[in-house]
Tab-separated table of C-alpha atoms in Angstrom:
chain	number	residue	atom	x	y	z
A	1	UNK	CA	-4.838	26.934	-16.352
A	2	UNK	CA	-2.177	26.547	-14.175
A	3	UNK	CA	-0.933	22.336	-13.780
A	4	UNK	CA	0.603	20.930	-10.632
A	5	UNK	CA	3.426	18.935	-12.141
A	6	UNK	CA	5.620	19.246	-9.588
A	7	UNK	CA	8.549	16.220	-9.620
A	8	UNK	CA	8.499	14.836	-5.536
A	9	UNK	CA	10.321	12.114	-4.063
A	10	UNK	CA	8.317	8.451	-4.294
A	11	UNK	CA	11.321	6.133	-2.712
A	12	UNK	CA	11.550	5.518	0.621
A	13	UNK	CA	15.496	5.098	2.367
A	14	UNK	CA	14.329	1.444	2.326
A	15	UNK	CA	13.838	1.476	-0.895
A	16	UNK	CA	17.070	2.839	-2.072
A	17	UNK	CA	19.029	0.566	-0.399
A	18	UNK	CA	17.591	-2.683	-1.187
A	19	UNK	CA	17.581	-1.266	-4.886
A	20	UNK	CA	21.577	-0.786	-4.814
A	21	UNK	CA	22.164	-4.083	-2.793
A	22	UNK	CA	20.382	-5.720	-5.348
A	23	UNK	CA	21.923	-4.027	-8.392
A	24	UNK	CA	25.720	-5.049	-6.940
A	25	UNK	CA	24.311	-8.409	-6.611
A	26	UNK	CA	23.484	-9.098	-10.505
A	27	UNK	CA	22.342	-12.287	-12.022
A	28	UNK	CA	26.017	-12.895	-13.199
A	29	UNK	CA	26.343	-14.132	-9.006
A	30	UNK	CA	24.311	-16.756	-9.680
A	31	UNK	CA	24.777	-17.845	-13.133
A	32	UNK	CA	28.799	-17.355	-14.229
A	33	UNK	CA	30.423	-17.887	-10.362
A	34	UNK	CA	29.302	-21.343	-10.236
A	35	UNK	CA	31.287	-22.451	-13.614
A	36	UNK	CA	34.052	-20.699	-11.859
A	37	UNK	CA	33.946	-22.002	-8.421
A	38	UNK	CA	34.287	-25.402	-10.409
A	39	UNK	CA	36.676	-24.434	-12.341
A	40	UNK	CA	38.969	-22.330	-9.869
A	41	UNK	CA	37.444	-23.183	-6.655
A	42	UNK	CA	36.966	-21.104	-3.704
A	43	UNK	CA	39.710	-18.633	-5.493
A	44	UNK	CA	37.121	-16.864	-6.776
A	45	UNK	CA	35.907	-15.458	-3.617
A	46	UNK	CA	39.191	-13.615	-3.804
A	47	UNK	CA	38.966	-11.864	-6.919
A	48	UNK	CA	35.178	-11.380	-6.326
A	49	UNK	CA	36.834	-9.207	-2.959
A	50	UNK	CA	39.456	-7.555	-4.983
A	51	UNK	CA	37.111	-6.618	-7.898
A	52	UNK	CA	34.838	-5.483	-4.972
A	53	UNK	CA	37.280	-3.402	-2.949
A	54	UNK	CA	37.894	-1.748	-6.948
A	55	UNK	CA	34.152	-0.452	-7.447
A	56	UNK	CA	33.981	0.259	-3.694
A	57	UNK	CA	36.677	2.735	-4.586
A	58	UNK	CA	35.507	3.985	-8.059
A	59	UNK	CA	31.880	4.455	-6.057
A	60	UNK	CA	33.289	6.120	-3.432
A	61	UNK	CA	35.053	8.670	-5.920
A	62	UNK	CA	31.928	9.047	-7.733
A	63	UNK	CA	30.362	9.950	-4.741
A	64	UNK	CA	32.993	12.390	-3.581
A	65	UNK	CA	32.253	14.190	-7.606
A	66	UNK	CA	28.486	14.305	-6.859
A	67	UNK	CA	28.697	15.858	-3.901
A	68	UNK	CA	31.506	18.373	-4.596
A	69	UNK	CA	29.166	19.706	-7.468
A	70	UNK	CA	25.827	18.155	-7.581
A	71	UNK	CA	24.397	17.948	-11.123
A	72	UNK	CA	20.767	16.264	-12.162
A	73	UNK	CA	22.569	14.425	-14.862
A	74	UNK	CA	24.837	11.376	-15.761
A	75	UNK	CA	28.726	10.205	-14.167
A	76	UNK	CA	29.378	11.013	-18.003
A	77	UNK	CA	29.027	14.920	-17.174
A	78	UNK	CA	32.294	14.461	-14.501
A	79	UNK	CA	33.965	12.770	-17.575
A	80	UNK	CA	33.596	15.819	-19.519
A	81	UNK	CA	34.082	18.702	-16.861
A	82	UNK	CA	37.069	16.865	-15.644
A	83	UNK	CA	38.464	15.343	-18.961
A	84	UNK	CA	37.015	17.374	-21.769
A	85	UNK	CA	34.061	16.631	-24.270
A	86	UNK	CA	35.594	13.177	-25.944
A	87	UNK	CA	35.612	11.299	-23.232
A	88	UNK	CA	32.535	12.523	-21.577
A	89	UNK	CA	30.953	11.580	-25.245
A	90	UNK	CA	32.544	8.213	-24.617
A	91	UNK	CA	31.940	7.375	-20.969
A	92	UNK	CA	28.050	7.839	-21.602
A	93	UNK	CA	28.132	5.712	-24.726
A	94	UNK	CA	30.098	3.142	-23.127
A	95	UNK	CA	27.711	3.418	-20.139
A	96	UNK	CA	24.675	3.317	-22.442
A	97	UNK	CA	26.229	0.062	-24.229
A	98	UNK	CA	26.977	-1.812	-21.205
A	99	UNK	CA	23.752	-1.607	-19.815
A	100	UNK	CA	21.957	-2.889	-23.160
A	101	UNK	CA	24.674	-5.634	-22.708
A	102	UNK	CA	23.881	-6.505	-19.199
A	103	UNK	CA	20.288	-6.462	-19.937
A	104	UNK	CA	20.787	-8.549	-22.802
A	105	UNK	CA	22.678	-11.267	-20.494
A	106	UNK	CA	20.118	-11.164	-17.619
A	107	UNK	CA	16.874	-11.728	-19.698
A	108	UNK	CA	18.625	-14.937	-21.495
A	109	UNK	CA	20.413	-16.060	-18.098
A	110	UNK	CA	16.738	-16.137	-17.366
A	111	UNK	CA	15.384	-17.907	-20.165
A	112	UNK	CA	18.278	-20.619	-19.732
A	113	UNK	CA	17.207	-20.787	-15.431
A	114	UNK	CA	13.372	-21.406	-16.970
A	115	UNK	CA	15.037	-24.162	-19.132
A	116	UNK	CA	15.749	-26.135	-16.627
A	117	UNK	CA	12.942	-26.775	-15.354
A	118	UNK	CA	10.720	-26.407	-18.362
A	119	UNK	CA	12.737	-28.219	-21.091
A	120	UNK	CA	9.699	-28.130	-23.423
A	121	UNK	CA	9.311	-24.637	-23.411
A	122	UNK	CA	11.219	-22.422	-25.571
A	123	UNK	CA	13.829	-19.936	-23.735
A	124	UNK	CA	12.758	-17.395	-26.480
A	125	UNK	CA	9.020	-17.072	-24.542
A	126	UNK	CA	10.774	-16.929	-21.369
A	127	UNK	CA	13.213	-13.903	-22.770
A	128	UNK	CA	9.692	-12.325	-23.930
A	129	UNK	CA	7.827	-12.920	-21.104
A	130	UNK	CA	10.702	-11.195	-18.935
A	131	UNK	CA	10.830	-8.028	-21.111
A	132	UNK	CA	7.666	-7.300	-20.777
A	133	UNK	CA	7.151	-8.078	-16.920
A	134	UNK	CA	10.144	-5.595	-16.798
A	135	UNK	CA	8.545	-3.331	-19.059
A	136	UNK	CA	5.061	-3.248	-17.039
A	137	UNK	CA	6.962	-2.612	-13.789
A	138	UNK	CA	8.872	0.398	-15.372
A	139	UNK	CA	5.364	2.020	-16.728
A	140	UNK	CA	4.349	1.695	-12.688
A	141	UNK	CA	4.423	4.516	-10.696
A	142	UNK	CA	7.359	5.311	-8.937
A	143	UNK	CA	6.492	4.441	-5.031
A	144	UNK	CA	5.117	0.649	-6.966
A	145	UNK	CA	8.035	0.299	-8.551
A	146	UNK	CA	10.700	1.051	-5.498
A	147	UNK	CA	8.091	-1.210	-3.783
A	148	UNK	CA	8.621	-4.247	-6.137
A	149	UNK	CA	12.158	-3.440	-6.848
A	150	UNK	CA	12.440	-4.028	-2.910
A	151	UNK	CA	11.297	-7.059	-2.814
A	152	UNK	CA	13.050	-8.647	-5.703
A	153	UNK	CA	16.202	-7.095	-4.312
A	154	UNK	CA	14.961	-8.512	-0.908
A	155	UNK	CA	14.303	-12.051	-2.640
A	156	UNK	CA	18.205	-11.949	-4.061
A	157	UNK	CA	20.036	-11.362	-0.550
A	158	UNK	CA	17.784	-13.917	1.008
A	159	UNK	CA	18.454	-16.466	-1.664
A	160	UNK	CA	22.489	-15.543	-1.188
A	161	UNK	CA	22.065	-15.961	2.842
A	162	UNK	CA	20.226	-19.391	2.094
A	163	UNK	CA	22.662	-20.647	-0.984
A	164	UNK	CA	25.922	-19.669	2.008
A	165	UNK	CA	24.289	-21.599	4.900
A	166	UNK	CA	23.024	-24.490	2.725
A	167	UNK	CA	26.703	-24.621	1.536
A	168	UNK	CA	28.320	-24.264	4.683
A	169	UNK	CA	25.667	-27.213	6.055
A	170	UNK	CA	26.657	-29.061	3.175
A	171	UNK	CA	30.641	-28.962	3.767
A	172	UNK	CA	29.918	-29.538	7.036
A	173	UNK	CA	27.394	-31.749	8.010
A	174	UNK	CA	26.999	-33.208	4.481
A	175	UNK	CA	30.224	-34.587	4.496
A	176	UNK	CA	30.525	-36.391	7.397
A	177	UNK	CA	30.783	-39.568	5.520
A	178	UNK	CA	33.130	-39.225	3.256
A	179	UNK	CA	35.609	-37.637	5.839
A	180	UNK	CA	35.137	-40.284	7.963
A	181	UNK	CA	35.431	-42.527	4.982
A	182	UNK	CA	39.446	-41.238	4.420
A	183	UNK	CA	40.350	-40.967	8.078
A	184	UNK	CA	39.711	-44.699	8.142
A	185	UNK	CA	41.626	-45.935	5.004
């Protein structure tokens, strides 16, 4: 009895691209660059771009590896081909530890958003209820996941776009008063 378990490819081009714009655009955007835009002001576009402009490079590298000798397996194996054994063993670790760290930080930036608005409820049920909504999508198959992955990734650049013009409307249209307000003084 022969099976037909054959791997094929579930993800649309759409897909893959709204997954990796919304993986650079993490839930540290919204949650840690507003206590530094208050606390360093619109500096922090600058190092954003400069910290950008860094991965854009180390990406572009990685790239460059993949394609020079493509390998179904992790950046970690170009650590150790390249480097030797130790730091391929520590790359993937390091890897593997800040993604359980970034995971970590997303599910309780969430419970603190629910917070807000639902002060009675506790942010551990929130953390829960997000692990397991993440859990249920990763147990989907693979062309409903790249589907829902879309549109979350969809529902982060539109809620950059609208946060931008809202602020730009704000400096600009929101302010009229108190502009006017120190002209006249």
């Amino acid at each position: 009895m022969e099976s037909n378990n054959k791997l094929k490819r579930g993800l649309s081009t759409r897909h893959i691209r709204f997954m990796a714009l919304g993986s650079a655009i993490g839930t540290g955007l919204f949650y840690g660059s507003a206590d530094a835009i208050k606390m360093a002001g619109p500096s922090v576009l600058l190092a954003y771009i400069i910290g950008g402009v860094a991965a854009y490079i180390i990406m572009r590298a990685l790239g460059e590896m993949s394609v020079h000798n493509p390998a179904a397996s992790s950046f970690s194996r170009y650590a150790q081909e390249n480097l030797g054994p130790l730091a391929g063993y520590i790359t993937g670790w390091t890897y593997c530890f800040e993604i359980l760290i970034v995971a970590i930080a997303d599910v309780t930036a969430f419970g603190i958003y629910m917070g807000v608005w639902f002060p009675a409820v506790p942010h551990w049920i929130w953390v829960l209820s997000v692990v397991l909504i993440i859990c249920a999508i990763n147990l989907m198959s693979v062309k409903v996941f790249g589907e829902l992955e879309f549109w979350f990734s969809f529902f982060k650049v539109a809620t950059i776009i609208i946060m931008i013009v809202a602020g730009y409307r704000h400096y600009c249209v929101g302010n009229w008063q108190r502009r006017a307000a120190h002209r006249h003084s």
